[in-house]
Short mmCIF file of C-alpha atoms in Angstrom, two decimals:
data_model
loop_
_atom_site.label_atom_id
_atom_site.label_comp_id
_atom_site.label_asym_id
_atom_site.label_seq_id
_atom_site.Cartn_x
_atom_site.Cartn_y
_atom_site.Cartn_z
CA UNK H 1 -62.32 227.23 38.18
CA UNK H 2 -66.18 227.72 39.04
CA UNK H 3 -68.36 224.85 38.37
CA UNK H 4 -71.96 224.89 37.25
CA UNK H 5 -72.92 224.10 40.85
CA UNK H 6 -71.14 227.32 42.03
CA UNK H 7 -72.89 229.32 39.38
CA UNK H 8 -76.07 227.77 40.40
CA UNK H 9 -75.72 228.75 44.16
CA UNK H 10 -74.41 232.03 43.29
CA UNK H 11 -77.53 232.58 41.01
CA UNK H 12 -80.04 231.48 43.57
CA UNK H 13 -78.65 233.70 46.31
CA UNK H 14 -78.67 236.80 44.00
CA UNK H 15 -82.18 235.99 42.67
CA UNK H 16 -83.54 235.48 46.39
CA UNK H 17 -81.82 238.63 47.56
CA UNK H 18 -83.44 240.70 45.01
CA UNK H 19 -87.00 239.46 45.58
CA UNK H 20 -87.12 238.84 41.91
CA UNK H 21 -90.49 237.05 42.16
CA UNK H 22 -91.98 240.06 44.15
CA UNK H 23 -90.43 242.30 41.25
CA UNK H 24 -91.89 240.23 38.57
CA UNK H 25 -95.38 240.41 40.06
CA UNK H 26 -95.05 244.30 40.06
CA UNK H 27 -93.84 244.22 36.37
CA UNK H 28 -96.70 242.13 35.34
CA UNK H 29 -99.23 244.32 36.74
CA UNK H 30 -97.68 247.32 35.15
CA UNK H 31 -97.44 245.63 31.98
CA UNK H 32 -101.09 244.62 32.24
CA UNK H 33 -101.98 248.24 32.85
CA UNK H 34 -100.09 249.16 29.78
CA UNK H 35 -100.81 246.43 27.40
CA UNK H 36 -104.31 247.19 26.08
CA UNK H 37 -103.62 251.05 25.42
CA UNK H 38 -100.41 249.85 23.63
CA UNK H 39 -102.28 247.22 21.52
CA UNK H 40 -105.01 249.70 20.53
CA UNK H 41 -102.42 252.28 19.33
CA UNK H 42 -100.34 249.68 17.53
CA UNK H 43 -103.46 248.14 15.96
CA UNK H 44 -104.71 251.69 14.95
CA UNK H 45 -101.53 252.42 13.20
CA UNK H 46 -101.43 248.79 11.64
CA UNK H 47 -104.73 249.33 10.29
CA UNK H 48 -103.30 251.90 7.97
CA UNK H 49 -100.18 249.93 7.27
CA UNK H 50 -102.29 246.86 6.38
CA UNK H 51 -104.46 248.86 3.96
CA UNK H 52 -101.28 250.21 2.23
CA UNK H 53 -99.69 246.56 2.02
CA UNK H 54 -103.01 245.44 0.72
CA UNK H 55 -103.87 243.10 3.51
CA UNK H 56 -107.67 242.67 3.45
CA UNK H 57 -108.17 240.92 6.80
CA UNK H 58 -104.98 241.94 9.18
CA UNK H 59 -106.68 240.47 12.40
CA UNK H 60 -107.06 237.11 10.86
CA UNK H 61 -103.49 237.14 9.59
CA UNK H 62 -101.94 238.22 13.01
CA UNK H 63 -104.28 235.73 14.82
CA UNK H 64 -103.14 232.86 12.46
CA UNK H 65 -99.58 233.71 12.76
CA UNK H 66 -99.44 234.38 16.50
CA UNK H 67 -102.45 232.80 17.83
CA UNK H 68 -100.84 229.08 17.92
CA UNK H 69 -98.14 230.87 20.27
CA UNK H 70 -100.63 232.24 22.67
CA UNK H 71 -102.90 230.57 25.18
CA UNK H 72 -106.41 230.33 23.43
CA UNK H 73 -108.11 232.40 26.11
CA UNK H 74 -105.63 235.04 25.63
CA UNK H 75 -106.28 234.99 21.82
CA UNK H 76 -109.99 235.19 22.79
CA UNK H 77 -109.53 238.44 24.65
CA UNK H 78 -107.44 240.20 21.77
CA UNK H 79 -109.47 239.04 18.90
CA UNK H 80 -112.57 241.21 19.37
CA UNK H 81 -110.39 244.16 20.36
CA UNK H 82 -108.28 243.84 17.26
CA UNK H 83 -111.10 243.45 14.81
CA UNK H 84 -112.94 246.54 16.34
CA UNK H 85 -109.71 248.52 15.99
CA UNK H 86 -108.66 247.38 12.62
CA UNK H 87 -112.23 248.21 11.40
CA UNK H 88 -111.80 251.92 12.57
CA UNK H 89 -109.38 254.28 10.50
CA UNK H 90 -110.07 257.39 12.33
CA UNK H 91 -107.01 259.54 12.27
CA UNK H 92 -107.87 260.84 15.57
CA UNK H 93 -107.66 257.25 17.28
CA UNK H 94 -104.05 257.05 16.45
CA UNK H 95 -103.30 260.45 18.07
CA UNK H 96 -105.17 259.91 21.28
CA UNK H 97 -104.05 256.32 21.73
CA UNK H 98 -100.51 257.13 20.99
CA UNK H 99 -100.47 259.54 23.92
CA UNK H 100 -102.20 257.17 26.01
CA UNK H 101 -100.34 254.30 25.14
CA UNK H 102 -96.97 255.90 25.66
CA UNK H 103 -97.86 257.05 29.19
CA UNK H 104 -99.44 253.79 30.32
CA UNK H 105 -96.36 251.77 28.66
CA UNK H 106 -93.73 254.05 30.14
CA UNK H 107 -94.95 253.33 33.73
CA UNK H 108 -94.14 249.62 33.07
CA UNK H 109 -90.69 250.71 31.54
CA UNK H 110 -89.91 252.78 34.64
CA UNK H 111 -90.90 249.48 36.73
CA UNK H 112 -88.22 247.66 34.65
CA UNK H 113 -85.78 250.56 35.27
CA UNK H 114 -86.31 250.13 39.01
CA UNK H 115 -86.04 246.40 39.08
CA UNK H 116 -82.78 246.35 36.83
CA UNK H 117 -81.19 248.84 39.27
CA UNK H 118 -81.90 246.56 42.02
CA UNK H 119 -80.41 243.71 40.14
CA UNK H 120 -77.16 245.79 39.49
CA UNK H 121 -77.28 247.22 43.08
CA UNK H 122 -77.13 250.76 41.85
CA UNK H 123 -79.14 253.87 42.82
CA UNK H 124 -81.19 255.91 40.55
CA UNK H 125 -79.19 259.16 40.28
CA UNK H 126 -80.13 260.10 36.56
CA UNK H 127 -81.69 263.51 36.13
CA UNK H 128 -85.48 263.44 35.92
CA UNK H 129 -85.53 264.48 32.22
CA UNK H 130 -83.05 261.83 31.25
CA UNK H 131 -84.90 259.31 33.23
CA UNK H 132 -87.83 260.27 31.27
CA UNK H 133 -86.22 260.11 27.93
CA UNK H 134 -84.93 256.64 28.65
CA UNK H 135 -88.32 255.38 29.67
CA UNK H 136 -90.33 256.81 26.74
CA UNK H 137 -87.51 255.82 24.42
CA UNK H 138 -87.67 252.17 25.56
CA UNK H 139 -91.32 252.24 25.31
CA UNK H 140 -91.32 253.41 21.68
CA UNK H 141 -88.46 251.08 20.56
CA UNK H 142 -90.58 248.19 22.26
CA UNK H 143 -93.59 249.37 20.28
CA UNK H 144 -91.70 249.43 17.04
CA UNK H 145 -90.16 245.93 17.55
CA UNK H 146 -93.56 244.62 18.31
CA UNK H 147 -94.90 246.35 15.07
CA UNK H 148 -91.98 245.06 12.94
CA UNK H 149 -92.36 241.52 14.22
CA UNK H 150 -95.93 241.52 13.55
CA UNK H 151 -95.53 242.90 9.92
CA UNK H 152 -92.63 240.34 9.32
CA UNK H 153 -95.06 237.63 10.49
CA UNK H 154 -97.94 238.66 8.47
CA UNK H 155 -96.22 239.91 5.26
CA UNK H 156 -93.35 237.41 5.47
CA UNK H 157 -95.19 234.27 3.77
CA UNK H 158 -96.65 236.42 0.85
CA UNK H 159 -93.51 238.32 0.29
CA UNK H 160 -91.34 235.21 0.32
CA UNK H 161 -93.60 233.41 -2.31
CA UNK H 162 -93.25 236.77 -4.34
CA UNK H 163 -89.45 236.91 -4.03
CA UNK H 164 -89.25 233.24 -5.05
CA UNK H 165 -91.50 233.46 -8.15
CA UNK H 166 -89.66 236.78 -9.15
CA UNK H 167 -86.27 235.31 -9.17
CA UNK H 168 -87.56 231.73 -10.24
CA UNK H 169 -86.20 229.55 -7.36
CA UNK H 170 -89.45 227.68 -6.96
CA UNK H 171 -91.38 226.48 -4.01
CA UNK H 172 -88.23 225.44 -1.94
CA UNK H 173 -87.10 229.00 -1.56
CA UNK H 174 -90.44 230.32 -0.81
CA UNK H 175 -90.71 227.83 2.07
CA UNK H 176 -87.26 228.73 3.43
CA UNK H 177 -88.11 232.52 3.30
CA UNK H 178 -91.60 231.78 4.96
CA UNK H 179 -90.00 229.90 7.80
CA UNK H 180 -86.95 232.13 7.98
CA UNK H 181 -89.16 235.01 9.21
CA UNK H 182 -89.46 233.48 12.72
CA UNK H 183 -85.71 233.53 13.54
CA UNK H 184 -85.57 237.15 12.13
CA UNK H 185 -88.30 238.12 14.75
CA UNK H 186 -86.58 236.24 17.57
CA UNK H 187 -83.38 238.26 16.67
CA UNK H 188 -85.22 241.31 16.82
CA UNK H 189 -86.42 240.51 20.28
CA UNK H 190 -83.18 239.55 21.47
CA UNK H 191 -81.57 242.93 20.28
CA UNK H 192 -84.51 244.64 21.91
CA UNK H 193 -84.08 242.95 25.22
CA UNK H 194 -80.41 243.73 25.18
CA UNK H 195 -81.01 247.17 24.77
CA UNK H 196 -83.28 247.25 27.63
CA UNK H 197 -80.52 245.60 29.84
CA UNK H 198 -78.08 247.99 28.56
CA UNK H 199 -80.18 251.36 29.07
CA UNK H 200 -82.60 250.55 31.77
CA UNK H 201 -80.35 250.16 34.74
CA UNK H 202 -78.12 253.13 36.17
CA UNK H 203 -75.14 251.20 35.81
CA UNK H 204 -72.98 252.78 33.07
CA UNK H 205 -72.92 249.43 31.00
CA UNK H 206 -70.84 249.15 27.77
CA UNK H 207 -73.24 248.83 24.67
CA UNK H 208 -73.71 245.37 23.30
CA UNK H 209 -76.13 244.31 20.61
CA UNK H 210 -77.12 241.19 22.75
CA UNK H 211 -75.90 239.47 25.69
CA UNK H 212 -76.27 236.01 27.27
CA UNK H 213 -78.94 237.15 29.42
CA UNK H 214 -81.18 238.45 26.47
CA UNK H 215 -80.21 235.04 24.36
CA UNK H 216 -81.29 233.08 27.51
CA UNK H 217 -84.69 235.30 27.82
CA UNK H 218 -85.52 234.60 24.20
CA UNK H 219 -85.13 230.90 24.28
CA UNK H 220 -86.52 230.47 27.86
CA UNK H 221 -89.46 232.68 26.94
CA UNK H 222 -90.33 230.88 23.73
CA UNK H 223 -90.21 227.50 25.54
CA UNK H 224 -92.40 229.00 28.50
CA UNK H 225 -94.97 230.44 26.12
CA UNK H 226 -95.43 227.07 24.08
CA UNK H 227 -95.35 224.91 27.23
CA UNK H 228 -97.88 227.45 29.08
CA UNK H 229 -100.32 227.33 26.27
CA UNK H 230 -100.12 223.68 25.91
CA UNK H 231 -100.83 223.57 29.62
CA UNK H 232 -103.96 225.89 29.45
CA UNK H 233 -105.38 224.05 26.46
CA UNK H 234 -104.90 220.67 27.87
CA UNK H 235 -104.83 220.70 31.71
CA UNK H 236 -106.01 223.97 33.26
CA UNK H 237 -109.60 224.96 34.14
CA UNK H 238 -109.28 228.63 34.34
CA UNK H 239 -112.68 229.26 33.00
CA UNK H 240 -114.23 226.87 35.40
CA UNK H 241 -112.35 228.53 38.40
CA UNK H 242 -112.39 232.10 37.75
CA UNK H 243 -115.54 232.29 35.08
CA UNK H 244 -115.38 235.25 33.01
CA UNK H 245 -111.98 236.48 34.58
CA UNK H 246 -110.26 233.36 33.23
CA UNK H 247 -108.75 234.82 30.12
CA UNK H 248 -107.67 237.90 32.31
CA UNK H 249 -105.92 235.54 34.77
CA UNK H 250 -104.33 233.56 31.88
CA UNK H 251 -102.85 236.74 30.58
CA UNK H 252 -101.64 238.10 33.77
CA UNK H 253 -99.84 234.58 34.62
CA UNK H 254 -98.37 234.71 31.10
CA UNK H 255 -97.02 238.39 31.75
CA UNK H 256 -95.76 237.14 35.18
CA UNK H 257 -93.75 234.41 33.53
CA UNK H 258 -92.47 236.80 30.79
CA UNK H 259 -91.54 239.43 33.46
CA UNK H 260 -89.63 236.72 35.74
CA UNK H 261 -87.69 235.72 32.68
CA UNK H 262 -86.74 239.11 32.00
CA UNK H 263 -85.30 239.57 35.56
CA UNK H 264 -83.75 235.95 35.28
CA UNK H 265 -81.67 237.29 32.06
CA UNK H 266 -80.65 240.31 33.87
CA UNK H 267 -79.45 238.42 36.79
CA UNK H 268 -77.48 236.22 34.68
CA UNK H 269 -75.75 239.16 32.88
CA UNK H 270 -74.93 240.53 36.19
CA UNK H 271 -73.20 237.42 37.38
CA UNK H 272 -71.16 237.20 33.99
CA UNK H 273 -70.30 240.62 34.21
CA UNK H 274 -69.17 240.03 37.96
CA UNK H 275 -67.07 237.04 37.26
CA UNK H 276 -65.53 238.69 34.31
CA UNK H 277 -64.48 241.78 36.24
CA UNK H 278 -63.06 239.40 39.02
CA UNK H 279 -60.95 237.19 36.56
CA UNK H 280 -59.55 240.49 34.97
CA UNK H 281 -58.51 241.90 38.35
CA UNK H 282 -57.03 238.51 39.29
CA UNK H 283 -54.84 238.48 36.18
CA UNK H 284 -53.77 241.95 36.81
CA UNK H 285 -52.64 241.07 40.18
CA UNK H 286 -50.83 237.99 38.82
CA UNK H 287 -48.96 239.97 36.46
CA UNK H 288 -45.72 242.18 36.74
CA UNK H 289 -45.81 245.56 38.69
CA UNK H 290 -47.29 248.22 36.61
CA UNK H 291 -45.22 250.67 34.89
CA UNK H 292 -45.13 254.49 35.41
CA UNK H 293 -47.54 254.92 32.20
CA UNK H 294 -49.96 252.15 33.74
CA UNK H 295 -50.04 253.77 37.07
CA UNK H 296 -50.75 257.35 35.50
CA UNK H 297 -53.48 255.81 33.44
CA UNK H 298 -54.99 254.02 36.51
CA UNK H 299 -55.03 257.34 38.40
CA UNK H 300 -56.69 259.09 35.42
CA UNK H 301 -59.36 256.35 35.50
CA UNK H 302 -60.07 256.75 39.08
CA UNK H 303 -60.44 260.34 38.74
#
């Protein structure tokens, strides 16, 4: 029976062998490169959705709901960009930014695929077209999850109040629906991360809606984001050190932490799968000799 210490040692060795911190730095750079084209596209699309939903000031709503969960300097970088984009409802902006965003974001996705192949110790043997489909597909799904999360955060409060008033359940139900949107967003993130862990590596993994690694990522990411925001707001002096680049450095640091936690979740999944496979193998070895049918089935699987 393995102890927590054994798991910790195994994780540390795997984490070091895979150069997880170096891979996280590469992923953070790729995400930084892809972030603003993706935000421009999503914000341009959201401008039409906001008008359809009757939201007069979507930028203020988004920053109110998400701003407290982001470092203040990161919010300062995003705010003018969002205001400019939400004020521009040119259809051509959506088309151009969609192509640019998908191309830029897919470079980050391909880096994730390469990193997870390294975690699972497999080579990339998928055909070029399939690899592109996986990369673009994950990019689109990630964008949709981001957009869905933003809509739930922005519309959730008003919708919760309307539902409560319509069915006559009063303020208590409105409060429950209002705060219930946050777990919904976290579940969406967990499912999206679980999908990344399943499809990104060339490991032929069985499909799971989520996993231990995805759950760990969501919890650790929320804690790390809140803690980092508190640290930046109260103790750090990025602006004094880096001047006008302070906000960019903060955003890069946050992306690095997020990338590192994504790799940590993948490492946990790998170790859990490896230990599960070893346990099943030991159980089979301790069992009776296989029957003829079992032997034929085993040979068929190997073929």
